[in-house]
Tab-separated table of C-alpha atoms in Angstrom:
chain	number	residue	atom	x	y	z
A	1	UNK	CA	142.346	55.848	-61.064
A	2	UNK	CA	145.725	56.478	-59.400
A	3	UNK	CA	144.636	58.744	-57.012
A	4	UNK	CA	142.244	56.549	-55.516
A	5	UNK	CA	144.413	53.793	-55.402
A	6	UNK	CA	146.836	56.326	-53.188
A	7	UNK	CA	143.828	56.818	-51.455
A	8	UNK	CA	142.660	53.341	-50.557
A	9	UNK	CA	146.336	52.372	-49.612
A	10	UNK	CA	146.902	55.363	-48.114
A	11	UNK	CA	150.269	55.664	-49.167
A	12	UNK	CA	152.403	57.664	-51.534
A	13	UNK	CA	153.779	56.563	-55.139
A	14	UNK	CA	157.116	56.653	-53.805
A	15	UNK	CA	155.993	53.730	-50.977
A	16	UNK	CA	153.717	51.743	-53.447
A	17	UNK	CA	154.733	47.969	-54.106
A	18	UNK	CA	153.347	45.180	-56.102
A	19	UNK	CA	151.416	44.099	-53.114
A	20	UNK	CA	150.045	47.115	-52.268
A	21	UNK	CA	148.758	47.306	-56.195
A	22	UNK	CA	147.027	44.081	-55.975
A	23	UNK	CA	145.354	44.714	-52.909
A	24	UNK	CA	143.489	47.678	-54.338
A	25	UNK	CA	143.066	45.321	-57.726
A	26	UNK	CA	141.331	42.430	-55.032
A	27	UNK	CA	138.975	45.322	-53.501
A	28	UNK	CA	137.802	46.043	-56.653
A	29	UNK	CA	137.011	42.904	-57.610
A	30	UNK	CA	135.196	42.221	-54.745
A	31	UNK	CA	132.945	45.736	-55.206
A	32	UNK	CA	131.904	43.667	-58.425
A	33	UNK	CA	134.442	46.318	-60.380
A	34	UNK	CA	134.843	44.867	-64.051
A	35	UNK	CA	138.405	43.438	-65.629
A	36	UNK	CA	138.086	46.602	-67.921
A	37	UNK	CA	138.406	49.165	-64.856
A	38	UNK	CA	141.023	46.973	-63.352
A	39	UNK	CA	143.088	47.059	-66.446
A	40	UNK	CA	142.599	50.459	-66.495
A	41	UNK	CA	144.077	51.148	-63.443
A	42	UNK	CA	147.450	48.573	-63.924
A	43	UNK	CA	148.207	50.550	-67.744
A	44	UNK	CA	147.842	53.925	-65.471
A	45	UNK	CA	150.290	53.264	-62.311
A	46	UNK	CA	152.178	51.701	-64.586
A	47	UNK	CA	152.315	54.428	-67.046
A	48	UNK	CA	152.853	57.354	-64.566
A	49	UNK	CA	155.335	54.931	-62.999
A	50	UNK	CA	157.835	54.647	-65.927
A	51	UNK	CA	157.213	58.756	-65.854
A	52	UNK	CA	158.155	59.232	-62.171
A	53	UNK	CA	161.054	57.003	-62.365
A	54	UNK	CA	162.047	59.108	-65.880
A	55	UNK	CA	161.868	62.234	-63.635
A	56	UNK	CA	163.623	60.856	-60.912
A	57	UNK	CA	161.132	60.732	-58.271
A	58	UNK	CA	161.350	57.519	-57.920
A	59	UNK	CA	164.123	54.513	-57.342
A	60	UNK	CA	161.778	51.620	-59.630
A	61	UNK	CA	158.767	51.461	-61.434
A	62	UNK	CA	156.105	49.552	-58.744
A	63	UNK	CA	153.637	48.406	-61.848
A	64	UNK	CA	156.393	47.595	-63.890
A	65	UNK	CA	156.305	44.024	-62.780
A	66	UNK	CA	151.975	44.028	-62.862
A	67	UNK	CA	151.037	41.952	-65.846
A	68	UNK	CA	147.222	42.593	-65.641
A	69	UNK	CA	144.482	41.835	-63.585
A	70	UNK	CA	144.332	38.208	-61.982
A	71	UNK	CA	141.591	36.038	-62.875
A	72	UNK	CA	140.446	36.427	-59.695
A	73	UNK	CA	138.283	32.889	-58.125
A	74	UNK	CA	134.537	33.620	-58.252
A	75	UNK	CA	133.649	30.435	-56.184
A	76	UNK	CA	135.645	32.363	-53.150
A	77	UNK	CA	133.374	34.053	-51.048
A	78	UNK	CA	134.678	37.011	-48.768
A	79	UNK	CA	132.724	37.897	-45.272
A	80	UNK	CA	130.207	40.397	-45.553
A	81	UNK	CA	129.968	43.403	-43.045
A	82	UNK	CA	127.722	42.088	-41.332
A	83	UNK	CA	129.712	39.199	-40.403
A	84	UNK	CA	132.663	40.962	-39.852
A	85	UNK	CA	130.700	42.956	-37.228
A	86	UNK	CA	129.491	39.301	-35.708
A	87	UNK	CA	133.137	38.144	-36.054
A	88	UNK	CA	134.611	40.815	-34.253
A	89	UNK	CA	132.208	41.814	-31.609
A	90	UNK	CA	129.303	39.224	-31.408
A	91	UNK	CA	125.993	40.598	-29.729
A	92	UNK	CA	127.669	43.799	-27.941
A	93	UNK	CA	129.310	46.619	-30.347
A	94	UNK	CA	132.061	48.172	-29.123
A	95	UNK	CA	132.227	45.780	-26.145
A	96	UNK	CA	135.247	43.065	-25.685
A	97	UNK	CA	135.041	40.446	-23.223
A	98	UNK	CA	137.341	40.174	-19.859
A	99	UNK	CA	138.765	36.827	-20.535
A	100	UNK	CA	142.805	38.066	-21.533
A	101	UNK	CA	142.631	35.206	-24.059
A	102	UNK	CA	139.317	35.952	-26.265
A	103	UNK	CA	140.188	39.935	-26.091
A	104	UNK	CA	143.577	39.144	-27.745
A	105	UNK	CA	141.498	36.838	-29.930
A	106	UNK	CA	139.063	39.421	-31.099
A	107	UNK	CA	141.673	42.751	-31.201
A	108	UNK	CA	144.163	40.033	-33.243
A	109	UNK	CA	141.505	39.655	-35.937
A	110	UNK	CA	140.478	43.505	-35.913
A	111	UNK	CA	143.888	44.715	-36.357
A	112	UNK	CA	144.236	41.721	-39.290
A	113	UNK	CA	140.891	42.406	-41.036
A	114	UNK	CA	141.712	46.203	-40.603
A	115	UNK	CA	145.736	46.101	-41.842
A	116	UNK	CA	145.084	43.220	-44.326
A	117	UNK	CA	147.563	41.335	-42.925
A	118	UNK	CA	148.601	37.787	-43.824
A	119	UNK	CA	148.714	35.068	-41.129
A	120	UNK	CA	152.136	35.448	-41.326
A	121	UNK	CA	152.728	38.775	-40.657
A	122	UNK	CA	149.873	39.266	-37.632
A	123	UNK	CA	151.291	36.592	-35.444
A	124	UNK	CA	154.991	38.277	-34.871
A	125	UNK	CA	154.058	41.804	-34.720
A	126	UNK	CA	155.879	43.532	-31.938
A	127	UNK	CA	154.373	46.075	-28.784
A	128	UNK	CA	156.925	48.781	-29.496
A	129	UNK	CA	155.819	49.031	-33.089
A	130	UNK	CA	152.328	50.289	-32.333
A	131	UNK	CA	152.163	54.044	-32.443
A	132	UNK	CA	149.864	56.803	-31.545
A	133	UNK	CA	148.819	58.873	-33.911
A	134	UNK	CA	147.412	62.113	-33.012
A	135	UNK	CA	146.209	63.563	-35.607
A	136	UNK	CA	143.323	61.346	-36.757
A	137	UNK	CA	143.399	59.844	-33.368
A	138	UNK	CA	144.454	56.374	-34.044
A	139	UNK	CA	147.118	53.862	-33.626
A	140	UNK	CA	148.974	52.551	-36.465
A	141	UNK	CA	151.304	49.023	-35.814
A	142	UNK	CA	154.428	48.044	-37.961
A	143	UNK	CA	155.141	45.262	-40.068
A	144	UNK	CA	158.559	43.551	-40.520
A	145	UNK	CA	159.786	42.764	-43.539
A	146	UNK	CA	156.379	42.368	-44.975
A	147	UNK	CA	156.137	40.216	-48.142
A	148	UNK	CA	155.175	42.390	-50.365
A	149	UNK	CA	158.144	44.819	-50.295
A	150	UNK	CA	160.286	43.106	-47.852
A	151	UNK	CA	160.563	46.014	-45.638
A	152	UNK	CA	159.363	47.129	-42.992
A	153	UNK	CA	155.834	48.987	-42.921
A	154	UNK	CA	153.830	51.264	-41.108
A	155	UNK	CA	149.609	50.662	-41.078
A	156	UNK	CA	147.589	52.996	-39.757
A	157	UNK	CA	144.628	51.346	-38.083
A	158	UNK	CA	140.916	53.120	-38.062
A	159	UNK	CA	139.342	54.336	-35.397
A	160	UNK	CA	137.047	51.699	-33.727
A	161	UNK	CA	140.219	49.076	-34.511
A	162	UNK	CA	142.347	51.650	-32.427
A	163	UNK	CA	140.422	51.562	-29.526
A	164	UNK	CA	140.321	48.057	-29.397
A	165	UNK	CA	143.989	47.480	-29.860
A	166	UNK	CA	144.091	50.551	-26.752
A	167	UNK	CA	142.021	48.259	-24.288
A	168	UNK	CA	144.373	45.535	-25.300
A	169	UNK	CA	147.858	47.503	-24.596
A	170	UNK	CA	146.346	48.167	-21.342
A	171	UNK	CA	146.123	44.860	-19.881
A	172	UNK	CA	148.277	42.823	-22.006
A	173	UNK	CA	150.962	40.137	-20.495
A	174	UNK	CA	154.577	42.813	-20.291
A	175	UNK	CA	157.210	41.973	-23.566
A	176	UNK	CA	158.329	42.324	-26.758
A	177	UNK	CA	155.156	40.786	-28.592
A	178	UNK	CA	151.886	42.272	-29.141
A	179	UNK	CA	150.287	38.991	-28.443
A	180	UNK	CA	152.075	37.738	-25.441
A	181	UNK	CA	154.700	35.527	-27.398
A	182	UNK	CA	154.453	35.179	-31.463
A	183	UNK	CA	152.065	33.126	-33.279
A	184	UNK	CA	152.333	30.855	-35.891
A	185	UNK	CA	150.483	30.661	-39.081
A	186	UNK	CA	148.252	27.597	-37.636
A	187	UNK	CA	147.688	29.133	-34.877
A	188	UNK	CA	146.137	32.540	-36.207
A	189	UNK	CA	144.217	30.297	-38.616
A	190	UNK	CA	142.498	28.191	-35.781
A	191	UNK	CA	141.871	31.821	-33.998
A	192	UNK	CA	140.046	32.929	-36.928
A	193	UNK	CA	138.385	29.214	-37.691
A	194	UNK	CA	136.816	29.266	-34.193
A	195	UNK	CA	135.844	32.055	-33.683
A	196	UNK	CA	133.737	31.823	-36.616
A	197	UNK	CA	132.418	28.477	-35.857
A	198	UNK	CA	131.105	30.481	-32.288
A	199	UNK	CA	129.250	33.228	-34.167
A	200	UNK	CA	127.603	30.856	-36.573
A	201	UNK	CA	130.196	31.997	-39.731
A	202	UNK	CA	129.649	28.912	-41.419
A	203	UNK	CA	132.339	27.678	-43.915
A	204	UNK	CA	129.921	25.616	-46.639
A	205	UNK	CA	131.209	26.194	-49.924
A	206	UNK	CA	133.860	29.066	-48.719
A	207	UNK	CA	137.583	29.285	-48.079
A	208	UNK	CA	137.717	30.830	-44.781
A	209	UNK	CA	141.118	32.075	-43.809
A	210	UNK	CA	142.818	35.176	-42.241
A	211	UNK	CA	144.559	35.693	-45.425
């Protein structure tokens, strides 16, 4: 159970946080993984925690604070991959359009979706933070005292994210943000609200939000 948590946040014990935790807890509850397995894997980190931190491997326990597994919202639905694939590229794969605007649009909400980045932390992220990674051939981007630890960390993005964020260093406006300037929460939110709205994402009876 720990090991694949490692391996879904790609990170190791000694960088894991609460939020990191709970992120693997939410993507198992939405793979329709039952409260039992969840459990299971909370009583595990936190169990191999207290024995790292015994051993001196590590500084704190990062389960210590996990009470359980949230009773996650049912009535919450989460985009499918399909629309994901709409959201992102619309009728052309692999193909963004020229307009500076709608690129940054579309590579802000891949490098979100991809990172699982709140509103929040998207809209500030800063040019000199993205990084080349050669072995596995992507880019990776760096978040600033992100909520969850309050420190700064490094996400590696995948592949077809990569290449997107790549066309968008090439032409974007010269300075110290990603994005041009920084965005603000409302704005990343009306982004992501309107560009579904254009691919026919419709929002009956779902909370749709970046985060």
């Amino acid at each position: 159970m720990v090991e694949r948590l490692l391996e879904d946040v790609a990170q190791p014990i000694a960088r894991l946080d609460q939020r990191l935790i709970e992120k693997h807890l939410r993507r198992l509850h939405v793979a329709g993984r039952g409260e039992s397995v969840r459990r299971g894997v909370v009583v595990a980190i936190r169990s191999l925690g207290e024995w790292c931190l015994a051993h001196g491997l590590i500084a704190r326990n990062p389960g210590a604070a996990l009470a359980g597994p949230r009773a996650y919202r049912r009535e919450i639905k989460v985009l499918t991959v399909a629309e994901v694939s709409r959201l992102l590229w619309g009728d052309s794969p692999g193909t963004l359009p020229q307009d500076l605007v709608e690129m940054r649009n579309r590579v802000l909400l891949g490098v979100s979706y991809v990172a699982g980045l709140r509103a929040s932390e998207i809209g500030p992220l800063e040019a000199e933070g993205v990084v080349w990674h050669e072995v596995g051939q992507i880019l990776s981007i760096l978040v600033r005292r992100g909520k969850g630890s309050g420190q700064d960390v490094r996400l590696p993005l995948d592949r077809p994210v990569s290449r997107m964020l790549g066309m968008w260093l090439a032409v974007r406006p010269a300075g110290r943000f990603l994005w041009g300037r920084p965005l603000t929460r409302g704005a990343i939110r009306n982004i992501f609200l309107e560009r579904c709205a254009e691919v026919g994402i419709a929002a009956t009876g779902r909370r749709l939000s970046p985060h």
